[in-house]
Structure formats: structure tokens, C-alpha cells
CSV table of C-alpha atoms in Angstrom, one decimal:
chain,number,residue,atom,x,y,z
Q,1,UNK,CA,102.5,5.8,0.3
Q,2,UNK,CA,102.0,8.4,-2.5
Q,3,UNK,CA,99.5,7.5,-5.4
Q,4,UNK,CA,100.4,6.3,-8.8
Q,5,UNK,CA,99.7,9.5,-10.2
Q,6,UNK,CA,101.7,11.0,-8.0
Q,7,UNK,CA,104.6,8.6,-8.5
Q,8,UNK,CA,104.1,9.4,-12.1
Q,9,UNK,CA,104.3,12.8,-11.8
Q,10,UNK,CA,107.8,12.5,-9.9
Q,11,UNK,CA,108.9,10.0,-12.9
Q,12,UNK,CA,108.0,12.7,-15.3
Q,13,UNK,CA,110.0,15.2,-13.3
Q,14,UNK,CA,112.8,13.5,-13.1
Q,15,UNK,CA,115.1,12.5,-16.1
Q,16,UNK,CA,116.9,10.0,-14.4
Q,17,UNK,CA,113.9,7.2,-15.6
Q,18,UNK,CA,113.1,8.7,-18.6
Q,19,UNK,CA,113.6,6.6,-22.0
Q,20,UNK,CA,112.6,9.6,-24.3
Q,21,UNK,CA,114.2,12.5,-24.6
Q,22,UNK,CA,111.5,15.4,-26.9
Q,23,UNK,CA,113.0,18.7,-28.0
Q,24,UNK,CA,110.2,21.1,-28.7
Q,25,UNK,CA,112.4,24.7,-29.5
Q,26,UNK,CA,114.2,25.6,-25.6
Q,27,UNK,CA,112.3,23.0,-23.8
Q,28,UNK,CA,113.3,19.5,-23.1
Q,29,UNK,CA,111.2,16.6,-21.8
Q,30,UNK,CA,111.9,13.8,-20.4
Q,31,UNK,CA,109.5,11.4,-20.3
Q,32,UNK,CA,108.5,7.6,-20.7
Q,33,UNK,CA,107.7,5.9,-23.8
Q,34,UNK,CA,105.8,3.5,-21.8
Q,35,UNK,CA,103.2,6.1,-20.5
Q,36,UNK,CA,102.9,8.7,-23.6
Q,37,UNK,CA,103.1,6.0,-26.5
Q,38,UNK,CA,100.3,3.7,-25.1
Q,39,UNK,CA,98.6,6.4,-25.1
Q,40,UNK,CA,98.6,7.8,-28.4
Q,41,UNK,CA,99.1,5.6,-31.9
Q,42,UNK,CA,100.3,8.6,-33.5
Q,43,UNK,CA,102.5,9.8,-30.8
Q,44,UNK,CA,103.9,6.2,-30.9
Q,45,UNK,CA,104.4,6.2,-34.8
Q,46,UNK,CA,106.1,9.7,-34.5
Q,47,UNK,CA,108.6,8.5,-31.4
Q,48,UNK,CA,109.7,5.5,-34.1
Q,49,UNK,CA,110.3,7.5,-37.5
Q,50,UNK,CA,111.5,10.7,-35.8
Q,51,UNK,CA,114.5,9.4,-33.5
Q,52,UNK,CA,117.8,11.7,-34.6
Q,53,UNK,CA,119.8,9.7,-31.3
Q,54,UNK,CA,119.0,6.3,-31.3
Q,55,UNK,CA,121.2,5.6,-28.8
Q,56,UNK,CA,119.5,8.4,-26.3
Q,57,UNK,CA,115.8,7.9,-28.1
Q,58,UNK,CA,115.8,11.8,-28.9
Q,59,UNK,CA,113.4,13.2,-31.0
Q,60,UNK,CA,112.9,17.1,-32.6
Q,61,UNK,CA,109.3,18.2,-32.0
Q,62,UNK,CA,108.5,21.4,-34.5
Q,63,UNK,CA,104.6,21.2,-34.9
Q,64,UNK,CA,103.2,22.5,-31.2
Q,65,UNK,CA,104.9,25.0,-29.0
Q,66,UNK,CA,106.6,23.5,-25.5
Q,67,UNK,CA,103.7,25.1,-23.5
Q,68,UNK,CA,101.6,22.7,-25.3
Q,69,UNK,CA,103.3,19.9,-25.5
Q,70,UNK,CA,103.7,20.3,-21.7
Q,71,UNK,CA,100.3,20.3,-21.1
Q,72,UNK,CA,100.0,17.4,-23.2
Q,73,UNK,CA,102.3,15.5,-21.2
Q,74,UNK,CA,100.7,16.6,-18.1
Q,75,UNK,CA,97.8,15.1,-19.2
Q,76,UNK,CA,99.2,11.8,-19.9
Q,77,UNK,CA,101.0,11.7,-16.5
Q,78,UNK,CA,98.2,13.2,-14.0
Q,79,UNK,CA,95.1,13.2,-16.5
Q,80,UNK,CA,94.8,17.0,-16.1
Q,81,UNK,CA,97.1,20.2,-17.1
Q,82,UNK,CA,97.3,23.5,-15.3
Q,83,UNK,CA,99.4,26.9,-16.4
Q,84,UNK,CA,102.7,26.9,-15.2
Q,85,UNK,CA,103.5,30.9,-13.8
Q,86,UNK,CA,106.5,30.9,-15.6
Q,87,UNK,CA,104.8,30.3,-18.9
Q,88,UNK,CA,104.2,33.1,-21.6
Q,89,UNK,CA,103.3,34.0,-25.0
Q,90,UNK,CA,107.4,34.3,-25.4
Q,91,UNK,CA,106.8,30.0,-25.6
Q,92,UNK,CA,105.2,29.9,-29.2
Q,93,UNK,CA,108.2,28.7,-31.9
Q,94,UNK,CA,108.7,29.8,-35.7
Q,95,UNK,CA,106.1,27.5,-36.8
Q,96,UNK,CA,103.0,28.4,-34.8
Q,97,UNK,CA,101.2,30.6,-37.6
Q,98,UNK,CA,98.0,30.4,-35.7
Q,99,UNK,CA,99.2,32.2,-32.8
Q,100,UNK,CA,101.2,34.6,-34.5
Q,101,UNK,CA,98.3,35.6,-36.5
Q,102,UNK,CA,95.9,36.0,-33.0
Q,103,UNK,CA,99.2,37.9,-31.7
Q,104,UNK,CA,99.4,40.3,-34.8
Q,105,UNK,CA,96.0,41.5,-33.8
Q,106,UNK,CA,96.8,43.3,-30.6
Q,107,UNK,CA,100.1,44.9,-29.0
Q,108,UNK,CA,100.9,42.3,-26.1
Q,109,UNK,CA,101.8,43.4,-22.7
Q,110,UNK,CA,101.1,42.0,-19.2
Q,111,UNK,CA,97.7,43.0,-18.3
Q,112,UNK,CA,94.3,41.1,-17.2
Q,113,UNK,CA,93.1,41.7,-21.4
Q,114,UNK,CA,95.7,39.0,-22.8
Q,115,UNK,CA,95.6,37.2,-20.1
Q,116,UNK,CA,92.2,36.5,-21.7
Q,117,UNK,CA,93.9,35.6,-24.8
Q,118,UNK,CA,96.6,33.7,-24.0
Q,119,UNK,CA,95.2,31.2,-21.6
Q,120,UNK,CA,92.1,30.7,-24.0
Q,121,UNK,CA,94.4,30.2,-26.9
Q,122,UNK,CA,96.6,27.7,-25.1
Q,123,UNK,CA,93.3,26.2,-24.7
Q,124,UNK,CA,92.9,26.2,-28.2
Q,125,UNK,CA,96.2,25.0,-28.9
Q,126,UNK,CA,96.2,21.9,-26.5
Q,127,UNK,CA,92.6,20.9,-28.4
Q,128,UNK,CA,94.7,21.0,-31.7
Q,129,UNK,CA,97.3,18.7,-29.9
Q,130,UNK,CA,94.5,16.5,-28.8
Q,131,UNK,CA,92.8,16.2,-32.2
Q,132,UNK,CA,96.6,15.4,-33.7
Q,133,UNK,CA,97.4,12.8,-31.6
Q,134,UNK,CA,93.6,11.2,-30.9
Q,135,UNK,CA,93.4,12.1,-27.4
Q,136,UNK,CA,89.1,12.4,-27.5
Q,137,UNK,CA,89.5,13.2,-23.1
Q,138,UNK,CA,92.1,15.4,-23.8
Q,139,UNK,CA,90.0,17.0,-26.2
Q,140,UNK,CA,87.2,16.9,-24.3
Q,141,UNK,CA,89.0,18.6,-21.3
Q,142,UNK,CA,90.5,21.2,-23.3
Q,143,UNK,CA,87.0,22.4,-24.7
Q,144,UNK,CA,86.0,22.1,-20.9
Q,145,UNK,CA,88.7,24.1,-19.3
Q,146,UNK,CA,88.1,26.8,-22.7
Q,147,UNK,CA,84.3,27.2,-21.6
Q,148,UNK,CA,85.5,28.0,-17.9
Q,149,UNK,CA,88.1,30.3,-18.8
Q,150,UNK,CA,85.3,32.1,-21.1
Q,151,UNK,CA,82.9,32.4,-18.6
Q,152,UNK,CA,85.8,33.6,-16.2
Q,153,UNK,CA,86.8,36.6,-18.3
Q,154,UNK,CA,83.4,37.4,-19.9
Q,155,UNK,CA,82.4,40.1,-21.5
Q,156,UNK,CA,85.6,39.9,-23.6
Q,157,UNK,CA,86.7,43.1,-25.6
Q,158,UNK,CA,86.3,42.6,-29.1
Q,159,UNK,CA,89.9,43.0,-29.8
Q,160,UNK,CA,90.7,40.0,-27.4
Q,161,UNK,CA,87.7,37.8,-29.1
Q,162,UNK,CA,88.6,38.3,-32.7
Q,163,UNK,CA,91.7,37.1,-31.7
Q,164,UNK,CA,90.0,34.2,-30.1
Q,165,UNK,CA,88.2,33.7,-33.5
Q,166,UNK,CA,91.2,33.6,-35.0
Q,167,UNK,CA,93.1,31.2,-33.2
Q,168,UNK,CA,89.9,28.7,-33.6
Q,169,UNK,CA,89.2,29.1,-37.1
Q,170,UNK,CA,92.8,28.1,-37.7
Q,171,UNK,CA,92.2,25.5,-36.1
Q,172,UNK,CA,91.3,21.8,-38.1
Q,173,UNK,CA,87.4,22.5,-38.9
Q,174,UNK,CA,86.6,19.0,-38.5
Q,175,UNK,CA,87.8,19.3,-35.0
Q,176,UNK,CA,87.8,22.5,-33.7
Q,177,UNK,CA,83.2,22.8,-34.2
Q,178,UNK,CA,82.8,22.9,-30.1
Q,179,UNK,CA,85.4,25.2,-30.0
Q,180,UNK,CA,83.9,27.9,-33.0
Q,181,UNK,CA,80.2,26.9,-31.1
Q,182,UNK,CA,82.0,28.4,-27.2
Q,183,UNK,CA,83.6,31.7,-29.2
Q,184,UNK,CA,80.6,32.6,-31.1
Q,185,UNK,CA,78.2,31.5,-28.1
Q,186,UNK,CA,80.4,34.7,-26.5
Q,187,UNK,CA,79.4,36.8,-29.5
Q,188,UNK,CA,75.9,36.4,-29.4
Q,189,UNK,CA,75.2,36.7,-25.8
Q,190,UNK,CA,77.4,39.8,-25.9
Q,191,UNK,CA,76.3,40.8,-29.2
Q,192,UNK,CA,75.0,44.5,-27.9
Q,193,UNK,CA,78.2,45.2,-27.0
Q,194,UNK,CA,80.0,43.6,-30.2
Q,195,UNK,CA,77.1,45.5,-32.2
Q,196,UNK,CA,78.3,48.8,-31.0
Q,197,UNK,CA,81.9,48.6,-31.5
Q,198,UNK,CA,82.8,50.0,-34.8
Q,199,UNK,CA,86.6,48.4,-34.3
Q,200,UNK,CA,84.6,45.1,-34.3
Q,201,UNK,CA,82.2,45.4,-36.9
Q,202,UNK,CA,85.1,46.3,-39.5
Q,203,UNK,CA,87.6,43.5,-38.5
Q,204,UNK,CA,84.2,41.3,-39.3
Q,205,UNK,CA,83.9,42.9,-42.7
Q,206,UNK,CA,87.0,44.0,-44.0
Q,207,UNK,CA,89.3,40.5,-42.4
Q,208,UNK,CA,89.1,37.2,-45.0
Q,209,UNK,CA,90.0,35.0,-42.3
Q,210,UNK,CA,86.8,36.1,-39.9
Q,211,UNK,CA,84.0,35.8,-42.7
Q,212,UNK,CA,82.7,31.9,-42.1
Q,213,UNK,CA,82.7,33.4,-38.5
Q,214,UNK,CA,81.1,37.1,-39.5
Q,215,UNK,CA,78.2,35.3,-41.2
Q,216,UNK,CA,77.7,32.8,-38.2
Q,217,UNK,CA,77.7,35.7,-36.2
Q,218,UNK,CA,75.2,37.9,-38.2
Q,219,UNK,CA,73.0,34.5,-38.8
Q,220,UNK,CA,72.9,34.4,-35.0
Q,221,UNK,CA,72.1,38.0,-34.7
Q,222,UNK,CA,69.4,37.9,-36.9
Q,223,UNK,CA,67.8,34.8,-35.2
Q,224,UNK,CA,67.8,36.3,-32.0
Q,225,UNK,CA,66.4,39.7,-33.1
Q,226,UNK,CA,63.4,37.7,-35.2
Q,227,UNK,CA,63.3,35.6,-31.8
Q,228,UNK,CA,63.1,38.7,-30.2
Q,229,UNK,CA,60.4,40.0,-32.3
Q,230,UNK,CA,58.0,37.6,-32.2
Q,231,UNK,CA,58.7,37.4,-28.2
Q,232,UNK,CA,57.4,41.1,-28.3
Q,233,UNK,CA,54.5,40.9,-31.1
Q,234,UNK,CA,53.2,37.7,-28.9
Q,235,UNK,CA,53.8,40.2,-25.8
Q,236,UNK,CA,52.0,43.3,-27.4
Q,237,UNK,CA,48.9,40.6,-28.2
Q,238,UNK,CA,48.4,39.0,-25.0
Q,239,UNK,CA,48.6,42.5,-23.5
Q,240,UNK,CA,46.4,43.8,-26.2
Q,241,UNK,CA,43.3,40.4,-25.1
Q,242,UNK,CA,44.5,41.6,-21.4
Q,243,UNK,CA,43.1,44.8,-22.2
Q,244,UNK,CA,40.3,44.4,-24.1
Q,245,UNK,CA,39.0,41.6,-21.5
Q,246,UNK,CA,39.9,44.4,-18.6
Q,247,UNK,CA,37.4,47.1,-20.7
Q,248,UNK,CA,35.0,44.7,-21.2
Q,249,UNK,CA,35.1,44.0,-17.5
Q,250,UNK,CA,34.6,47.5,-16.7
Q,251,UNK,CA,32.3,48.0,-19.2
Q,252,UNK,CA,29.8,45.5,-17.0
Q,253,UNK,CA,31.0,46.8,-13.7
Q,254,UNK,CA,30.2,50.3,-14.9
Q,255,UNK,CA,26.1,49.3,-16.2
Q,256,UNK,CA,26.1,47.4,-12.9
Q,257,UNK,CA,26.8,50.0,-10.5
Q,258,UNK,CA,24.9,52.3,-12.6
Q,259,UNK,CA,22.0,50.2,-11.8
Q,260,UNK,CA,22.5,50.0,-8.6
Q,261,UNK,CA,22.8,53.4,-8.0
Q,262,UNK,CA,19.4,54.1,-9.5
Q,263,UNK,CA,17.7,51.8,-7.7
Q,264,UNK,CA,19.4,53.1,-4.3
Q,265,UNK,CA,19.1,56.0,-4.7
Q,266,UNK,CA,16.3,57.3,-2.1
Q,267,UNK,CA,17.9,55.4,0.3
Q,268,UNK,CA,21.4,57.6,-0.1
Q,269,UNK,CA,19.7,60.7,0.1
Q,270,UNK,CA,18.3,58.9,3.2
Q,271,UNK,CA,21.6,58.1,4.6
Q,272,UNK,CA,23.1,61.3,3.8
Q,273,UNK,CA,20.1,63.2,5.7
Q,274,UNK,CA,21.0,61.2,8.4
Q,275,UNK,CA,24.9,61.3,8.5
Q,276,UNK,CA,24.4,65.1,7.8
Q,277,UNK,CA,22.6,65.5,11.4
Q,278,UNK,CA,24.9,63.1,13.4
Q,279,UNK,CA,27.5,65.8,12.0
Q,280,UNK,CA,26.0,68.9,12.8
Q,281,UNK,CA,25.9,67.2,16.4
Q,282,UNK,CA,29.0,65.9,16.5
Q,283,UNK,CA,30.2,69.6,15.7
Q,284,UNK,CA,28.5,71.1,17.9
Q,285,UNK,CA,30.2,68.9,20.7
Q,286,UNK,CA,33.4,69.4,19.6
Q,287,UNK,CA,32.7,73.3,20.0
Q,288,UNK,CA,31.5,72.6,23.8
Q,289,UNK,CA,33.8,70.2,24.6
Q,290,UNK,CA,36.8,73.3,23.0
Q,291,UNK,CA,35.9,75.7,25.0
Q,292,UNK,CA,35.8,74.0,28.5
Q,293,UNK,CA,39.3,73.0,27.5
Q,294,UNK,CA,40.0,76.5,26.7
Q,295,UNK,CA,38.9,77.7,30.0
Q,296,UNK,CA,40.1,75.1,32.0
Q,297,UNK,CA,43.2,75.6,30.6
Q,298,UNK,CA,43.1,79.5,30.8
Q,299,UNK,CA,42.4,79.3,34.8
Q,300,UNK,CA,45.2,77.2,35.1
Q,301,UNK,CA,47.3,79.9,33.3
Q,302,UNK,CA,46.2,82.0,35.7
Q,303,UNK,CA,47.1,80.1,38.7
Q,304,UNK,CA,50.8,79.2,37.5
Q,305,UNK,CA,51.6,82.9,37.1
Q,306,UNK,CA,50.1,83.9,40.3
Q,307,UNK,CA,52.6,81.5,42.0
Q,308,UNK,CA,55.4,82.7,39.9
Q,309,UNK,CA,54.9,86.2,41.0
Q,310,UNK,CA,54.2,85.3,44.7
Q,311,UNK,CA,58.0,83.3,44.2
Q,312,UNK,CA,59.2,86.2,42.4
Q,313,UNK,CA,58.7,88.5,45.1
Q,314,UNK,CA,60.0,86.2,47.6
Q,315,UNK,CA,63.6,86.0,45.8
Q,316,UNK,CA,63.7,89.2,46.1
Q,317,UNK,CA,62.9,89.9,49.6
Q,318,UNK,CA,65.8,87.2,50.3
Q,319,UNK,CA,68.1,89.0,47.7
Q,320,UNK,CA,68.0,92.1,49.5
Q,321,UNK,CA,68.6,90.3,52.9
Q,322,UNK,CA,71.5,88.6,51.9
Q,323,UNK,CA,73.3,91.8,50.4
Q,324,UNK,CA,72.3,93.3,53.7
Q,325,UNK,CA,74.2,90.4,55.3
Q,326,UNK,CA,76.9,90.8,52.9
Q,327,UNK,CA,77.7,94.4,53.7
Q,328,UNK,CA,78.1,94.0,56.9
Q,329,UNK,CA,80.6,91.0,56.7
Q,330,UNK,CA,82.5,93.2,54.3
Q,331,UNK,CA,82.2,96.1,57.3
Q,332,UNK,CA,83.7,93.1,60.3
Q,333,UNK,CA,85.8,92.4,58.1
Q,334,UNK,CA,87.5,96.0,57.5
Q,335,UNK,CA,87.8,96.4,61.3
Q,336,UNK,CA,89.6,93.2,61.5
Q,337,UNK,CA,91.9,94.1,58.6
Q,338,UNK,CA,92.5,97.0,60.8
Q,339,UNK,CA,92.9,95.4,63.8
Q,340,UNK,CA,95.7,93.1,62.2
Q,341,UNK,CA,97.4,95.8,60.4
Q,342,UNK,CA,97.2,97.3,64.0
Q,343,UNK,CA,98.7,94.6,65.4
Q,344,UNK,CA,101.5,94.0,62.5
Q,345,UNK,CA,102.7,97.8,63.4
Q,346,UNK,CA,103.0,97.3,67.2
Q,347,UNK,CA,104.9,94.2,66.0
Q,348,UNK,CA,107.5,96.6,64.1
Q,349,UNK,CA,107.4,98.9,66.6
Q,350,UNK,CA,108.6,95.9,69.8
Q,351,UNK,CA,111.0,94.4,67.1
Q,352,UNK,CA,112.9,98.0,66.8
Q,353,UNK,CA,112.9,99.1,70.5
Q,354,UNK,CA,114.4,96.4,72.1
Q,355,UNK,CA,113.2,96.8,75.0
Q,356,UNK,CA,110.8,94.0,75.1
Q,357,UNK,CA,112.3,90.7,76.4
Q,358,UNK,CA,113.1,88.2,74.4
Q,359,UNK,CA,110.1,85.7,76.0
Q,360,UNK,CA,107.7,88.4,75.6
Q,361,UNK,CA,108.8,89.3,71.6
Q,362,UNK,CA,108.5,85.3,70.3
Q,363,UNK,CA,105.3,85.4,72.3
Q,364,UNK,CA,104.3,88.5,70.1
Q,365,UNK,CA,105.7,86.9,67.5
Q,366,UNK,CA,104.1,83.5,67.2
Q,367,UNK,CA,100.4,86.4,68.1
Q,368,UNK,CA,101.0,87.5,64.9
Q,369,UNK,CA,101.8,84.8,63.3
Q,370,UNK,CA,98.7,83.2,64.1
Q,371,UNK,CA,96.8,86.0,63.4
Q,372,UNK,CA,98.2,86.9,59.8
Q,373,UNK,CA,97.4,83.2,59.2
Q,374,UNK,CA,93.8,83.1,60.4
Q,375,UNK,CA,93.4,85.8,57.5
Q,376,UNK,CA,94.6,84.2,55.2
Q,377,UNK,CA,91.3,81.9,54.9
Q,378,UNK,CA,89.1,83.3,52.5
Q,379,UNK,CA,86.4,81.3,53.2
Q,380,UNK,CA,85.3,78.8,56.4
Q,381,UNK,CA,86.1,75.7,56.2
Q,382,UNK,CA,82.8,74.4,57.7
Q,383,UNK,CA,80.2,76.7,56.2
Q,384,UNK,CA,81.9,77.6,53.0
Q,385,UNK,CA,81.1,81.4,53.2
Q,386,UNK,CA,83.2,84.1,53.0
Q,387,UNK,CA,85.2,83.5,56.2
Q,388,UNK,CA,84.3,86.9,58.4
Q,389,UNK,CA,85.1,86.1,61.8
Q,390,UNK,CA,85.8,87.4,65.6
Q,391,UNK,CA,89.0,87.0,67.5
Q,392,UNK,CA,89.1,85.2,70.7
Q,393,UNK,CA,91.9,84.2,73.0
Q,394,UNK,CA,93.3,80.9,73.3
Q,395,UNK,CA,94.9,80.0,75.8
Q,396,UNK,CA,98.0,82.4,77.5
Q,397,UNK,CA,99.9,83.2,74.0
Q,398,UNK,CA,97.0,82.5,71.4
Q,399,UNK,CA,93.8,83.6,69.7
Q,400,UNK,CA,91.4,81.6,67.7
Q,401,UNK,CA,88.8,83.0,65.1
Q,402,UNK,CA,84.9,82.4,65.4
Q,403,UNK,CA,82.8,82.5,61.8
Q,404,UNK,CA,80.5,85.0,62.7
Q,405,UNK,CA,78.1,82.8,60.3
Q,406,UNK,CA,78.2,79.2,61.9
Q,407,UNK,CA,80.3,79.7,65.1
Q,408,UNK,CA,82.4,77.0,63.9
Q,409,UNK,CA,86.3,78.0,65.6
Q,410,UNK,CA,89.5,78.3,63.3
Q,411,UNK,CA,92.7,78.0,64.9
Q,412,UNK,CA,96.3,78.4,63.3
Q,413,UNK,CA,99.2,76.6,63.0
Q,414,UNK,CA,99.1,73.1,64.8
Q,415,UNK,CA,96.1,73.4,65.5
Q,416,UNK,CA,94.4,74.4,62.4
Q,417,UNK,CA,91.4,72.7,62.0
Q,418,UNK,CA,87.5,73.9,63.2
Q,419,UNK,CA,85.6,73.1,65.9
């Protein structure tokens, strides 16, 4: 079940149980006499000598602008007001001279600065509703949701809070003394700023309607400079006695250590006899103790390049032996080249005479075959050195190759593999 305020709200929304119809420039509302009347005396006396329709109970509104009147309204209906996104600065009617006058201040466009304005001014605007029509919570709220928006958009630049100024001081006196107190509280805790801003300084002076508020402002200024002041003299003079008492306590410690120095004297001298030996034999350690180090350490030099030579020479002894055994791989494996090359021409020769069988050539044939494939292998595949090998037969038709390094057999074809 929704809440009465809620219900309400829906009521409000919906002209088909309103009893009062406002016009308030483009804007219409529809709303209940029932809820805005009991609220307001003066709203009540306004609804009875202003009806143009009596038959509808329609009303012309000319003193506030619709945005504020709607605000009003949603006050009396949900006891709080928001900003609708729709709503601008294009709402303000003919007759709002307060808000024209903020307006004529600055050139308005759509960015974050009057923002600033416009939602603290329809702040201002709702309190001047508030105070018409004797609405003390609305009032209060407005002055409430003002201080918020202040605080939100602090430090104002001081085009945006002279319009501010504006719009309050335009505002009843009588009613509007919470509001002046929030715009020039803004001033004065930003007043270094304000104070260095020519622009501001000569609306203050030159601008009729910003003097009561210029000499609040200066008055202000001036309180919290003296404030200032005497914070710093009573600072300088506490410091000052801090200083004095410090010197005078140094003064003492200085005669008493003096004193004591004196008076200890003999036995200083005495101590510093004594530490004096201890070092001379403490130095003379050190110097003992360094130069075992240095030995020790130079004999062990010693030793580590004795074994690196001793290594050294042992590289190369097995250097030279395994060129040795290198060359004469490289010599096997010329006479094998030969032998195969031998081979491949007595191959060429049996394939152009013809006179060989036909058993007899494949045999020749597959011989070859095997043997141009066993030299193919660069390296064995069991060792992984060069692969220099000797030729063996293999059965009636084959021949297998031995790694003259590990023994391990190669075969070709099929039976390619090592043994």
C-alpha cells in the first residue's frame, strides 16, 4: 500500500482530482485546495480574491516564477522539493526583477559556474515564497538546502557570489538575515581570494546595491585581521617567555657543566691517558691481525693460479689430441668419399654395357644405393660425432657402416637404425 505522501504526490500529478487550477506564466498546476490552503492563510486568502474562473477555481499567479512555485507545491505535497532536470533560468517571468538583476551580472550559458547560481538563487527565491506565504519549515529548509549547495560549490568565483549577494539583498531584509549571514559567511572564509580579485573589489565599491553588503564584508575583514593580529602578537609573546625561559635554562646548564668540568678535570686527563694506551694497542692489533690476512690471503693467490696453469696446460695437451683425432677422420673420410665415388662410376659404367644381368645390376643397384645413403649421415647417431665410419658387408647384397668412434653399426634403408 503506498504512503500518504506518496498518494499525495500522485494526486498532485494528476489533474483529474485537482479543485485548483494556478497559472504562473507557461506553467499550470493542478493542485488541491484542501492541501495548499490549510497550509498557508495567505495562500488561502489569495485562492478566494484572485479566482478569474469561478466555475474551474483558476487563478493568475504573477509574483514568483513556476520553478518556484513548484517547489512550493512540492513542499506542501511531500514536505521536501528537489530540481526538476528540465528546469532553467529560461523559467523566471517579466516580473522577477531580483533575478534579472543577478542575471545582468554575468553572460549565462551551461556550465558548472551558473549552475552555482542558479540553484542557489532558486534557493533564495523559494525562501522569498516561504516568507510570503508563512511557511517558517519551508523557510527553514530553503536556508538548509542554500547552506548545502554553498558548501557544495565552494570557493565560488566572485562573479557568481556577487550575484548571490544580489539576489539576497533583494530579498525582504526582515526575512532574508540567515540568508545575507550563509553569502557573506562565503566571503569571509574566502576573503583571500575575494581580496585579490580586482573584478570583485570594484563591483563592492562602485555597485549601490552591494554597499550594506560591502561594509559587512569589510567589517568582517577587519575583525578577522585584528583577530588575526592579536592571535600572532599573543604567538610572538609566548614564544618570546619560551625563549627567554630556554636561555635561562642554558644559562644554568652552561655554569653547571662548567663546574663540573673543573672539578673533573684530573680525572679526564686520567681517562684520556688511559683510553689513549688501549688505542695504541688496539692499533697495533689491527696491524698484526692485517698482515696475517694479507698473507694468508697472498698464499692462497698463489695456490689458485698454480692450479689454473696446471689446468691450462692440460686443455691444451687434449686440444692438440683431439685435432690430431680430427685429421685423421677427415683423412678416412676422403678415402671413403673415394671409395664411393669409385663405386658410383663402376655403377655408370654396368648401367651402359649391358652386359651385366639384370639380377646382378638391381643387386649393384640397391649397393649403391645403400652406400650413397650411409653418406649421407653427417654425424652418428649414437655418439653424435662427425660420422667417419668403415664399410662392412651385410649379408649377400649389403654393406653396413661401423663409426670408427663408438663401433656403434649404421645400416641403410629398412634397416636404418644403429646397433
Amino acid at each position: 500500500m503506498p504512503s500518504p505522501s506518496v498518494d499525495l504526490t500522485r494526486r498532485f500529478l494528476n489533474p483529474k482530482y485537482a479543485d485548483l487550477h494556478v497559472r504562473c506564466g507557461e506553467k499550470s498546476f493542478h493542485i488541491h485546495r484542501a492541501v495548499v490552503c490549510s497550509a498557508s492563510e495567505v495562500l488561502a486568502m489569495e485562492v478566494d480574491n484572485n479566482i478569474i474562473e469561478a466555475n474551474m477555481r483558476v487563478i493568475e499567479h504573477t509574483r514568483f516564477d513556476a520553478a518556484t512555485m513548484d517547489k512550493m507545491f512540492q513542499y506542501l505535497y511531500r514536505g521536501d522539493y528537489t530540481f526538476d532536470p528540465a528546469d532553467s533560468m529560461a523559467t523566471i517571468v517579466p516580473g522577477d526583477d531580483t533575478a534579472i538583476k543577478a542575471l545582468s551580472l554575468l553572460s549565462i550559458d551551461e556550465n558548472a559556474s551558473n549552475e552555482a547560481v542558479h540553484r542557489l538563487a532558486s534557493h533564495v527565491r523559494v525562501h522569498a515564497a516561504a516568507g510570503h506565504y508563512e511557511l517558517e519549515d519551508l523557510e527553514q529548509l530553503a536556508v538548509a538546502k542554500f547552506s548545502l549547495e554553498r558548501e557544495r560549490f565552494e570557493p565560488l568565483s566572485s562573479r557568481d557570489l556577487i550575484a548571490i549577494v544580489v539576489v539576497v539583498d533583494d530579498h525582504p531584509s526582515n526575512a532574508a538575515t540567515e540568508l545575507r549571514r550563509e553569502a557573506l559567511g562565503t566571503a569571509l572564509s574566502n576573503r583571500k581570494k575575494y581580496l585579490a580579485s580586482p573584478e570583485f573589489l570594484r563591483s563592492l565599491l562602485e555597485q549601490h546595491e552591494l554597499r550594506a553588503f560591502a561594509s559587512s564584508f569589510f567589517e568582517g575583514v577587519t575583525s578577522y585581521h585584528e583577530s588575526e593580529l592579536d592571535n600572532v602578537v599573543q604567538d610572538f609573546s609566548s614564544e618570546i617567555h619560551k625563549l627567554q625561559r630556554e636561555l635561562h635554562d642554558v644559562s644554568c646548564e652552561k655554569n653547571a657543566a662548567y663546574l663540573d668540568s673543573k672539578a673533573h678535570s684530573s680525572d679526564v686527563k686520567s681517562l684520556w691517558t688511559i683510553e689513549k694506551a688501549e688505542l695504541q694497542r688496539e692499533l697495533v692489533l689491527s696491524r698484526t691481525s692485517r698482515d696475517i690476512d694479507l698473507k694468508e690471503k697472498e698464499e692462497c693467490h698463489e695456490r689458485v693460479v698454480r692450479g689454473l696453469n696446471s689446468e691450462k696446460v692440460k686443455l691444451k695437451s687434449e686440444l692438440v689430441a683431439a685435432q690430431s683425432r680430427n685429421d685423421t677422420l677427415q683423412a678416412r673420410q676422403l678415402l671413403h668419399n673415394a671409395t664411393i665415388a669409385s663405386l658410383e662410376r663402376q655403377k655408370e659404367i654396368l648401367q651402359t654395357s649391358g652386359n651385366a644381368s639384370a639380377e646382378n645390376y638391381q643387386k649393384m643397384h640397391q649397393v649403391v644405393d645403400q652406400l650413397v645413403e650411409l653418406n649421407r649421415s653427417s654425424q652418428c647417431r649414437h655418439c653424435g660425432y662427425d660420422f667417419i665410419y668403415e664399410l662392412e658387408r651385410w649379408g649377400e647384397t649389403g654393406y653396413l657402416a661401423r663409426c670408427v668412434v663408438c663401433r656403434t653399426r649404421h645400416f641403410a634403408g629398412p634397416n636404418d637404425g644403429c646397433i
